Amino acid sequence: MKMIQCVSPKTGGTLEVLGMDVETHQREIKSHLGVVPQETNLDPDFSTYRNLLVYARYFGIPQREAEKRAEELLAFMQLEEKRDVLIDKLSGGMKRRLIIARALINTPELLILDEPTIGLDPQARHLIWEKLRSLQAEGNTLVLTTHYLEEAERLCDRLVIMDHGKILVEGTPADLIREHAGSDIVEVERTPKVIARLDELGVNYDLAGDVLQIFTDRPHDVARELLEVCRHEAAVTVRPATLEDVFLRLTGRSLRE
Amino acid sequence: MVDITGRVQSVWRRNWDAFLRTYRVNFIPPFVEPVLYLLALGFGLGTYIESVDGIPYPVFIAPALVSISVMYSSFFECTYSSFVRMYYQKTFDAIIATPVSIDEVIAGEMLWGATRGMIYAALMLPVLLLFGVVAMPSSLLLIPFAYLAGLLFAGIAMCFTAITPSIDALNYPSFLFITPMFLFSGTFFPLDLLPQPIQYFALAALPLTHVVAINRAITLSAFSPTNLLNLAWIAVATIFFFVLAIRLMRRRLIV
């Protein structure tokens, strides 16, 4: 991400952003990018509104234009009430919204977001998702990294799953789920009886702690079989497969630290 | 060598705006400091010292007070304050995501440090005039010269900021470099009272020595050819530390 932003030197290969080489056209590229960093780096010496104006100056945007744009962005991000409040007084969600507003100050051709909703409560997260989707609807290109698979599923048209710096798979969220997890998942408590029955049926299953997961396109048949075996001794649930299932299947369940 | 365009002024403006927001606090030291020093040292201790080389003691220390204030304000601006902006506030990271380059961020910080020194000199001047310890109109030169001296101290400060592992470690240059300079740069007693080797050391390695020499020539309106040597020393050192600070900061910030 840092290499795309022309902040870190590239480690190898070729890298072009908006058709320009990152080594020779840093300023041009950066003037067309909007960056939402993972870490909050708003300017604590200024109010919400002044943060946008000061940032606009780094892009060389004329004062008059910057003021107009800042007002629009505060309205868009629902921060008008906090216009003259110092950054310290903003909630986590407001800070994230302001960082997104700040990234839009130069009407970027490409918006780069690094974990845009990390550490936010559900309300704040949904508001940000809504704003990002409306940006998409206006035809903006967003590049986003996230560990929240639900976020990726909701926002991404094209998704790349990476692990240890390697690209594992690539595609639309729906395609990836269909390909790598099937349509549905049956979850059942892990008991010897259940395992015996599954082996008998020749159905593949994954272990996830105390729960067995069966990836299948015929969830109801499998569930019916299992219910017969368990006779209410163990709970059986059927749910649609999600991106999280794909991710865990591809990258394994061991902790990566 | 360094990649600097007009965008450097956007970094400078950021600091200027932040300074103005808290101007009440910022404007206190340059008014209070000279009054305290002049009263305590100039007119207190100074009653025992009739004159230094024929100059009344308050008049002798007046240019040193300006020099020290410029040194402190630029040095501390580009050590502790810059470090806070760089390390804790992540302000530098935020700026280099825009078309402003790292070189411009660091240069902007140093130019701001110099400006701060100049602001302090400008605010001290009326106080010193009130005490009648500086000559006019030559003392107006204190203001532009404070910018150059400030840039020198800002550059040295930024070099320390670039290599310091933590904010606490900045106490080393503050106590081992700045404090000795405060005392041994011809500030409160003439340099030639010191043993010869220390005099040479002060001339070679303590920038404040040259700053005090020039400021004293300015406030006494008594210039000599050696002032040109002082000026040359400052000019060379300023350019050297300015470039070095940018180089060291690149090494720290480009990862």
Coordinates of C-alpha atoms in Angstrom, one line a residue:
Chain A
M1 CA 0.0 0.0 0.0
K2 CA 2.8 2.4 0.9
M3 CA 4.4 1.8 -2.4
I4 CA 1.2 2.6 -4.3
Q5 CA 1.1 5.8 -2.2
C6 CA 4.6 6.7 -3.3
V7 CA 5.7 6.9 0.3
S8 CA 7.9 3.8 0.4
P9 CA 10.3 3.0 -2.4
K10 CA 9.3 -0.1 -4.4
T11 CA 11.1 -3.3 -3.5
G12 CA 11.2 -4.7 -7.0
G13 CA 9.3 -5.2 -10.3
T14 CA 7.4 -2.4 -12.0
L15 CA 4.6 -0.4 -10.4
E16 CA 2.4 2.1 -12.2
V17 CA -0.3 4.1 -10.6
L18 CA -2.8 5.9 -12.9
G19 CA -0.5 5.0 -15.8
M20 CA 2.5 6.7 -14.2
D21 CA 5.7 5.2 -12.8
V22 CA 5.9 5.5 -9.0
E23 CA 9.7 6.3 -9.1
T24 CA 9.6 9.2 -11.5
H25 CA 6.1 10.7 -11.0
Q26 CA 5.6 10.8 -7.3
R27 CA 4.1 14.2 -7.0
E28 CA 1.8 13.8 -10.0
I29 CA 0.5 10.5 -8.6
K30 CA 0.1 11.8 -5.1
S31 CA -1.9 14.8 -6.3
H32 CA -4.5 12.4 -7.8
L33 CA -4.7 10.1 -4.8
G34 CA -6.8 10.2 -1.7
V35 CA -5.3 8.2 1.2
V36 CA -7.1 7.0 4.3
P37 CA -4.4 5.6 6.5
Q38 CA -5.1 3.0 9.2
E39 CA -3.6 5.2 11.8
T40 CA -5.4 8.4 12.8
N41 CA -3.1 11.2 11.8
L42 CA -5.4 14.2 11.8
D43 CA -3.9 17.4 13.0
P44 CA -4.7 17.9 16.7
D45 CA -3.7 21.5 16.6
F46 CA -6.8 22.4 14.4
S47 CA -10.5 22.1 14.4
T48 CA -12.4 19.7 12.1
Y49 CA -12.9 22.4 9.4
R50 CA -9.4 23.8 9.7
N51 CA -8.0 20.3 9.3
L52 CA -9.5 20.1 5.8
L53 CA -8.3 23.6 4.9
V54 CA -4.7 23.0 6.1
Y55 CA -4.7 19.7 4.2
A56 CA -6.0 21.4 1.0
R57 CA -3.1 23.7 1.1
Y58 CA -0.7 20.8 0.8
F59 CA -2.3 20.1 -2.5
G60 CA -2.0 23.7 -3.5
I61 CA -5.8 24.1 -3.8
P62 CA -6.8 27.8 -3.8
Q63 CA -8.3 29.0 -0.5
R64 CA -11.7 29.9 -1.9
E65 CA -12.1 26.5 -3.6
A66 CA -10.8 24.7 -0.5
E67 CA -13.4 26.4 1.7
K68 CA -16.2 25.4 -0.6
R69 CA -15.0 21.8 -0.9
A70 CA -14.5 21.5 2.9
E71 CA -18.0 22.6 3.6
E72 CA -19.4 20.1 1.0
L73 CA -17.3 17.3 2.5
L74 CA -18.3 18.1 6.1
A75 CA -22.0 17.9 4.9
F76 CA -21.3 14.7 3.0
M77 CA -19.7 13.0 6.0
Q78 CA -22.3 14.4 8.5
L79 CA -19.7 16.4 10.5
E80 CA -21.2 19.8 10.1
E81 CA -22.1 20.0 13.8
K82 CA -18.5 19.3 14.7
R83 CA -17.1 21.9 12.3
D84 CA -15.3 24.0 14.9
V85 CA -14.4 21.3 17.4
L86 CA -10.8 20.2 18.0
I87 CA -9.9 16.7 16.9
D88 CA -9.5 15.5 20.5
K89 CA -13.2 16.0 21.1
L90 CA -14.3 13.8 18.2
S91 CA -15.4 10.2 18.7
G92 CA -13.5 7.4 16.9
G93 CA -16.2 7.1 14.2
M94 CA -16.1 10.9 13.6
K95 CA -12.3 10.9 13.3
R96 CA -12.5 8.1 10.6
R97 CA -15.2 10.1 8.8
L98 CA -13.0 13.2 8.9
I99 CA -10.0 11.3 7.6
I100 CA -12.2 10.1 4.6
A101 CA -13.4 13.6 4.1
R102 CA -9.8 14.8 4.2
A103 CA -8.8 12.2 1.6
L104 CA -11.4 13.5 -0.7
I105 CA -10.4 17.2 -0.5
N106 CA -8.5 17.0 -3.8
T107 CA -11.3 15.1 -5.6
P108 CA -8.9 12.1 -6.1
E109 CA -9.1 9.7 -9.1
L110 CA -8.2 6.9 -6.8
L111 CA -9.1 6.5 -3.1
I112 CA -6.9 4.2 -1.1
L113 CA -8.2 3.0 2.3
D114 CA -6.3 1.0 4.8
E115 CA -8.7 -0.7 7.2
P116 CA -11.1 2.2 7.1
T117 CA -13.5 0.9 9.9
I118 CA -11.0 -0.7 12.3
G119 CA -12.1 -0.4 15.9
L120 CA -15.4 1.2 15.2
D121 CA -18.8 0.3 16.7
P122 CA -21.5 -1.2 14.3
Q123 CA -23.4 2.1 13.8
A124 CA -20.2 4.0 12.9
R125 CA -19.1 1.2 10.6
H126 CA -22.4 1.1 8.8
L127 CA -22.4 4.9 8.2
I128 CA -18.9 4.7 6.7
W129 CA -19.9 1.8 4.5
E130 CA -22.9 3.8 3.3
K131 CA -20.7 6.7 2.4
L132 CA -18.1 4.6 0.7
R133 CA -20.9 2.9 -1.4
S134 CA -22.2 6.3 -2.4
L135 CA -18.7 7.2 -3.5
Q136 CA -18.6 4.0 -5.6
A137 CA -22.0 4.8 -7.1
E138 CA -20.6 8.1 -8.3
G139 CA -18.0 6.2 -10.2
N140 CA -15.0 6.5 -7.9
T141 CA -12.4 3.8 -7.7
L142 CA -11.6 2.6 -4.2
V143 CA -8.7 0.4 -3.2
L144 CA -9.3 -1.0 0.2
T145 CA -7.5 -3.4 2.6
T146 CA -9.5 -5.0 5.4
H147 CA -9.5 -7.9 7.8
Y148 CA -13.3 -7.6 8.1
L149 CA -14.5 -10.0 5.6
E150 CA -18.0 -8.7 5.9
E151 CA -16.7 -5.3 4.8
A152 CA -15.0 -6.8 1.8
E153 CA -18.1 -8.7 0.8
R154 CA -20.2 -5.6 1.0
L155 CA -17.9 -3.1 -0.7
C156 CA -15.7 -4.9 -3.2
D157 CA -16.4 -5.6 -6.8
R158 CA -13.1 -7.3 -7.1
L159 CA -11.3 -9.0 -4.3
V160 CA -7.8 -10.3 -3.8
I161 CA -7.1 -12.6 -0.8
M162 CA -3.5 -12.3 0.3
D163 CA -1.6 -14.3 2.9
H164 CA 2.1 -13.8 3.8
G165 CA 2.5 -11.4 0.9
K166 CA 1.2 -13.9 -1.8
I167 CA -2.0 -13.6 -3.7
L168 CA -4.1 -16.7 -3.1
V169 CA -7.2 -16.0 -5.1
E170 CA -8.9 -13.2 -7.0
G171 CA -12.4 -12.5 -8.1
T172 CA -15.8 -11.1 -7.1
P173 CA -16.8 -12.0 -3.6
A174 CA -19.8 -14.0 -4.9
D175 CA -17.6 -16.0 -7.3
L176 CA -15.0 -16.7 -4.6
I177 CA -17.6 -18.0 -2.2
R178 CA -19.2 -20.2 -4.8
E179 CA -15.8 -21.6 -5.9
H180 CA -14.2 -22.1 -2.6
A181 CA -17.0 -22.6 0.0
G182 CA -20.0 -23.7 -2.0
S183 CA -23.4 -22.2 -1.4
D184 CA -24.1 -23.3 2.1
I185 CA -22.5 -24.6 5.3
V186 CA -24.0 -27.1 7.7
E187 CA -22.6 -26.8 11.2
V188 CA -23.0 -29.5 13.8
E189 CA -21.5 -30.3 17.2
R190 CA -18.6 -32.6 17.1
T191 CA -19.7 -36.0 18.5
P192 CA -18.4 -39.5 17.6
K193 CA -21.8 -40.5 16.2
V194 CA -21.8 -37.5 13.8
I195 CA -18.3 -38.2 12.6
A196 CA -19.1 -41.9 12.0
R197 CA -22.2 -41.0 10.0
L198 CA -20.4 -38.4 7.9
D199 CA -17.6 -40.9 7.1
E200 CA -20.3 -43.4 6.1
L201 CA -21.9 -40.9 3.8
G202 CA -18.5 -40.0 2.4
V203 CA -19.1 -36.3 3.0
N204 CA -16.1 -34.1 3.6
Y205 CA -16.0 -31.9 6.7
D206 CA -13.7 -29.4 8.3
L207 CA -12.9 -29.1 12.0
A208 CA -13.4 -25.7 13.6
G209 CA -13.0 -26.1 17.3
D210 CA -15.9 -28.0 18.7
V211 CA -17.9 -27.6 15.5
L212 CA -17.8 -29.6 12.3
Q213 CA -18.4 -27.7 9.1
I214 CA -19.7 -29.3 6.0
F215 CA -19.4 -27.3 2.8
T216 CA -22.1 -28.4 0.5
D217 CA -24.5 -27.5 -2.2
R218 CA -27.2 -29.7 -0.8
P219 CA -27.4 -28.4 2.7
H220 CA -30.9 -29.7 3.5
D221 CA -30.1 -33.3 2.6
V222 CA -27.1 -33.3 4.8
A223 CA -28.9 -31.5 7.6
R224 CA -31.7 -34.1 7.5
E225 CA -29.3 -37.0 7.7
L226 CA -27.5 -35.4 10.6
L227 CA -30.7 -34.6 12.5
E228 CA -31.6 -38.2 12.3
V229 CA -28.3 -39.3 13.8
C230 CA -28.2 -36.7 16.5
R231 CA -31.9 -36.9 17.6
H232 CA -31.7 -33.5 19.2
E233 CA -28.6 -34.4 21.2
A234 CA -26.6 -31.9 19.1
A235 CA -27.6 -28.7 17.3
V236 CA -27.5 -28.6 13.6
T237 CA -27.5 -25.3 11.7
V238 CA -27.6 -24.4 8.1
R239 CA -26.3 -21.1 6.9
P240 CA -25.1 -19.5 3.7
A241 CA -21.4 -19.6 3.1
T242 CA -19.5 -16.3 3.6
L243 CA -16.2 -14.8 2.6
E244 CA -15.0 -15.6 6.1
D245 CA -15.3 -19.3 5.3
V246 CA -13.4 -18.8 2.1
F247 CA -10.7 -16.9 3.9
L248 CA -10.3 -19.4 6.7
R249 CA -10.3 -22.3 4.3
L250 CA -7.6 -20.8 2.2
T251 CA -5.4 -19.4 4.9
G252 CA -5.9 -22.0 7.6
R253 CA -7.0 -21.5 11.2
S254 CA -3.6 -21.1 12.9
L255 CA -2.9 -17.7 14.3
R256 CA -0.8 -15.5 12.2
E257 CA 1.3 -13.2 14.2
Chain B
M1 CA 20.6 17.1 -3.7
V2 CA 17.4 18.3 -2.0
D3 CA 13.9 18.3 -3.6
I4 CA 12.3 21.5 -2.5
T5 CA 9.7 23.6 -4.3
G6 CA 7.3 26.3 -3.3
R7 CA 5.2 23.7 -1.6
V8 CA 7.5 24.1 1.4
Q9 CA 5.4 27.2 2.4
S10 CA 2.3 25.0 3.0
V11 CA 4.3 23.2 5.8
W12 CA 5.5 26.6 7.2
R13 CA 1.9 27.9 7.1
R14 CA 0.7 24.9 9.1
N15 CA 3.0 25.8 11.9
W16 CA 2.3 29.5 11.6
D17 CA -1.4 28.8 11.9
A18 CA -0.9 26.6 14.9
F19 CA 1.3 29.2 16.5
L20 CA -1.3 31.9 16.0
R21 CA -4.0 29.7 17.6
T22 CA -2.1 29.7 20.8
Y23 CA -0.5 33.2 20.4
R24 CA -1.2 34.3 24.0
V25 CA 1.1 31.7 25.5
N26 CA 3.6 32.0 22.7
F27 CA 4.0 35.7 23.2
I28 CA 4.8 35.6 26.9
P29 CA 8.4 34.4 26.9
P30 CA 10.0 37.1 24.7
F31 CA 8.5 39.8 26.8
V32 CA 9.1 38.3 30.2
E33 CA 12.6 36.7 29.7
P34 CA 14.6 39.9 28.9
V35 CA 12.9 41.8 31.7
L36 CA 13.8 39.1 34.2
Y37 CA 17.4 38.7 33.0
L38 CA 18.0 42.4 32.8
L39 CA 16.7 43.0 36.2
A40 CA 18.4 40.1 37.9
L41 CA 21.7 40.0 36.0
G42 CA 22.0 43.5 34.4
F43 CA 20.8 45.7 37.2
G44 CA 21.1 43.2 40.2
L45 CA 24.4 41.4 39.8
G46 CA 25.5 44.2 37.4
T47 CA 25.8 46.7 40.2
Y48 CA 29.0 45.0 41.2
I49 CA 30.2 45.1 37.7
E50 CA 30.7 48.6 36.6
S51 CA 31.5 47.9 33.0
V52 CA 32.9 45.2 30.7
D53 CA 35.5 46.6 28.3
G54 CA 34.0 50.0 29.0
I55 CA 30.4 48.9 28.3
P56 CA 27.8 49.1 31.0
Y57 CA 26.9 45.5 32.1
P58 CA 23.2 45.6 31.1
V59 CA 24.2 46.9 27.6
F60 CA 26.8 44.1 27.4
I61 CA 24.3 41.3 28.1
A62 CA 21.4 42.7 26.1
P63 CA 22.6 41.2 22.7
A64 CA 23.3 37.9 24.5
L65 CA 19.8 37.8 25.7
V66 CA 18.5 38.1 22.2
S67 CA 20.9 35.5 20.9
I68 CA 20.0 33.1 23.6
S69 CA 16.3 33.6 23.1
V70 CA 16.7 33.0 19.3
M71 CA 18.7 29.8 20.1
Y72 CA 16.2 28.4 22.5
S73 CA 13.2 29.2 20.5
S74 CA 14.5 27.7 17.2
F75 CA 16.3 24.8 18.8
F76 CA 13.4 23.7 21.0
E77 CA 10.9 24.2 18.1
C78 CA 12.9 21.8 15.9
T79 CA 13.7 19.2 18.6
Y80 CA 10.8 18.6 21.0
S81 CA 8.0 20.3 19.0
S82 CA 9.1 18.7 15.7
F83 CA 9.5 15.4 17.3
V84 CA 6.0 15.5 18.7
R85 CA 4.7 16.4 15.3
M86 CA 6.7 13.6 13.6
Y87 CA 6.4 10.8 16.2
Y88 CA 3.3 11.4 18.2
Q89 CA 1.0 13.4 16.0
K90 CA 2.1 11.6 12.7
T91 CA 1.7 15.0 11.1
F92 CA 4.7 14.3 8.7
D93 CA 3.1 11.0 7.6
A94 CA -0.1 12.9 6.8
I95 CA 1.7 15.5 4.8
I96 CA 3.8 13.2 2.7
A97 CA 0.7 11.4 1.5
T98 CA 0.1 14.7 -0.5
P99 CA 2.3 16.1 -3.3
V100 CA 4.5 17.7 -0.6
S101 CA 7.9 15.8 -0.4
I102 CA 9.7 14.7 2.8
D103 CA 12.4 17.2 2.0
E104 CA 9.8 20.0 1.9
V105 CA 8.3 18.9 5.2
I106 CA 11.7 19.0 6.9
A107 CA 12.7 22.3 5.2
G108 CA 9.4 23.8 6.2
E109 CA 9.9 22.8 9.8
M110 CA 13.4 24.4 9.9
L111 CA 12.2 27.6 8.1
W112 CA 9.4 27.8 10.7
G113 CA 12.0 27.3 13.5
A114 CA 14.0 30.2 12.1
T115 CA 10.8 32.3 11.9
R116 CA 10.0 31.6 15.5
G117 CA 13.5 32.8 16.4
M118 CA 12.9 35.9 14.4
I119 CA 9.5 36.6 16.0
Y120 CA 11.1 36.3 19.4
A121 CA 13.9 38.7 18.5
A122 CA 11.3 41.2 17.1
L123 CA 9.2 41.0 20.3
M124 CA 12.2 41.5 22.6
L125 CA 13.5 44.5 20.8
P126 CA 10.9 47.0 22.2
V127 CA 11.6 45.7 25.7
L128 CA 15.3 46.3 25.3
L129 CA 14.7 49.7 23.8
L130 CA 12.6 50.6 26.8
F131 CA 15.5 49.7 29.1
G132 CA 17.7 51.8 26.9
V133 CA 20.3 49.1 26.4
V134 CA 20.4 48.9 22.6
A135 CA 21.4 51.4 20.0
M136 CA 19.1 52.4 17.2
P137 CA 18.6 52.2 14.3
S138 CA 21.3 49.5 13.9
S139 CA 19.5 47.3 16.3
L140 CA 16.7 46.8 13.8
L141 CA 19.2 44.4 12.2
L142 CA 18.6 42.0 15.1
I143 CA 15.4 40.9 13.4
P144 CA 16.7 39.8 10.0
F145 CA 19.8 38.3 11.6
A146 CA 17.7 36.3 14.0
Y147 CA 16.2 34.5 11.0
L148 CA 19.7 33.4 9.9
A149 CA 20.8 32.4 13.4
G150 CA 17.5 30.7 13.9
L151 CA 17.9 28.7 10.8
L152 CA 21.3 27.5 12.0
F153 CA 19.9 26.3 15.3
A154 CA 16.9 24.8 13.7
G155 CA 19.2 22.8 11.4
I156 CA 21.3 21.5 14.2
A157 CA 18.2 20.7 16.2
M158 CA 16.6 18.8 13.3
C159 CA 19.8 16.7 13.0
F160 CA 19.3 15.6 16.6
T161 CA 15.6 15.0 16.0
A162 CA 16.5 12.8 13.1
I163 CA 18.7 10.5 15.1
T164 CA 17.1 10.5 18.5
P165 CA 15.6 7.2 19.5
S166 CA 13.0 8.9 21.8
I167 CA 11.9 12.3 23.0
D168 CA 13.8 11.8 26.3
A169 CA 17.0 11.4 24.5
L170 CA 16.7 15.0 23.3
N171 CA 17.6 16.0 26.8
Y172 CA 21.2 15.1 25.9
P173 CA 21.8 17.8 23.4
S174 CA 19.7 20.2 25.4
F175 CA 21.9 19.9 28.5
L176 CA 25.3 18.9 27.0
F177 CA 25.2 21.3 24.1
I178 CA 22.7 24.1 24.5
T179 CA 23.3 24.8 28.2
P180 CA 27.1 25.1 27.9
M181 CA 26.6 27.4 25.0
F182 CA 24.3 29.5 27.0
L183 CA 27.1 30.1 29.5
F184 CA 30.3 30.0 27.5
S185 CA 29.7 31.9 24.3
G186 CA 30.7 35.3 25.4
T187 CA 27.2 35.8 26.7
F188 CA 27.5 37.0 30.3
F189 CA 31.3 37.6 30.3
P190 CA 33.7 38.2 27.5
L191 CA 35.2 35.2 25.8
D192 CA 38.8 36.3 26.4
L193 CA 38.5 35.7 30.1
L194 CA 38.5 32.0 29.3
P195 CA 41.7 30.0 28.9
Q196 CA 43.0 30.2 25.3
P197 CA 42.2 26.5 24.3
I198 CA 38.6 27.0 25.5
Q199 CA 38.3 30.2 23.5
Y200 CA 39.4 28.4 20.4
F201 CA 36.9 25.6 21.2
A202 CA 34.1 28.1 21.6
L203 CA 34.9 29.8 18.3
A204 CA 35.2 26.5 16.5
A205 CA 32.3 24.5 17.9
L206 CA 29.8 26.7 19.7
P207 CA 27.7 28.5 17.1
L208 CA 26.2 30.8 19.7
T209 CA 29.7 32.5 20.0
H210 CA 29.4 33.8 16.5
V211 CA 25.8 34.8 16.9
V212 CA 26.5 36.8 20.1
A213 CA 29.5 38.5 18.5
I214 CA 27.3 39.7 15.6
N215 CA 24.4 40.7 17.8
R216 CA 26.7 42.6 20.1
A217 CA 28.1 44.5 17.1
I218 CA 24.6 45.3 16.0
T219 CA 23.3 46.5 19.4
L220 CA 26.4 48.6 20.1
S221 CA 26.5 49.8 16.5
A222 CA 30.2 48.9 16.4
F223 CA 31.1 46.6 13.6
S224 CA 34.5 45.1 12.9
P225 CA 36.0 43.0 10.1
T226 CA 35.9 39.9 12.4
N227 CA 32.2 40.1 12.2
L228 CA 32.5 39.0 8.5
L229 CA 34.3 35.9 9.7
N230 CA 31.5 35.3 12.2
L231 CA 28.9 35.7 9.4
A232 CA 30.8 33.3 7.1
W233 CA 31.1 30.7 9.8
I234 CA 27.3 30.9 10.4
A235 CA 26.5 30.8 6.7
V236 CA 28.6 27.7 6.0
A237 CA 27.3 25.9 9.1
T238 CA 23.7 26.8 8.3
I239 CA 23.9 25.3 4.8
F240 CA 25.7 22.3 6.1
F241 CA 23.2 21.4 8.9
F242 CA 20.2 22.3 6.7
V243 CA 21.2 19.7 4.1
L244 CA 22.4 17.2 6.7
A245 CA 19.1 17.4 8.6
I246 CA 17.2 16.6 5.4
R247 CA 19.5 13.7 4.6
L248 CA 19.2 12.2 8.1
M249 CA 15.4 12.7 8.1
R250 CA 15.0 10.9 4.8
R251 CA 16.9 8.0 6.3
R252 CA 14.6 8.0 9.3
L253 CA 11.3 8.5 7.5
I254 CA 11.6 6.6 4.2
V255 CA 10.9 2.9 5.1

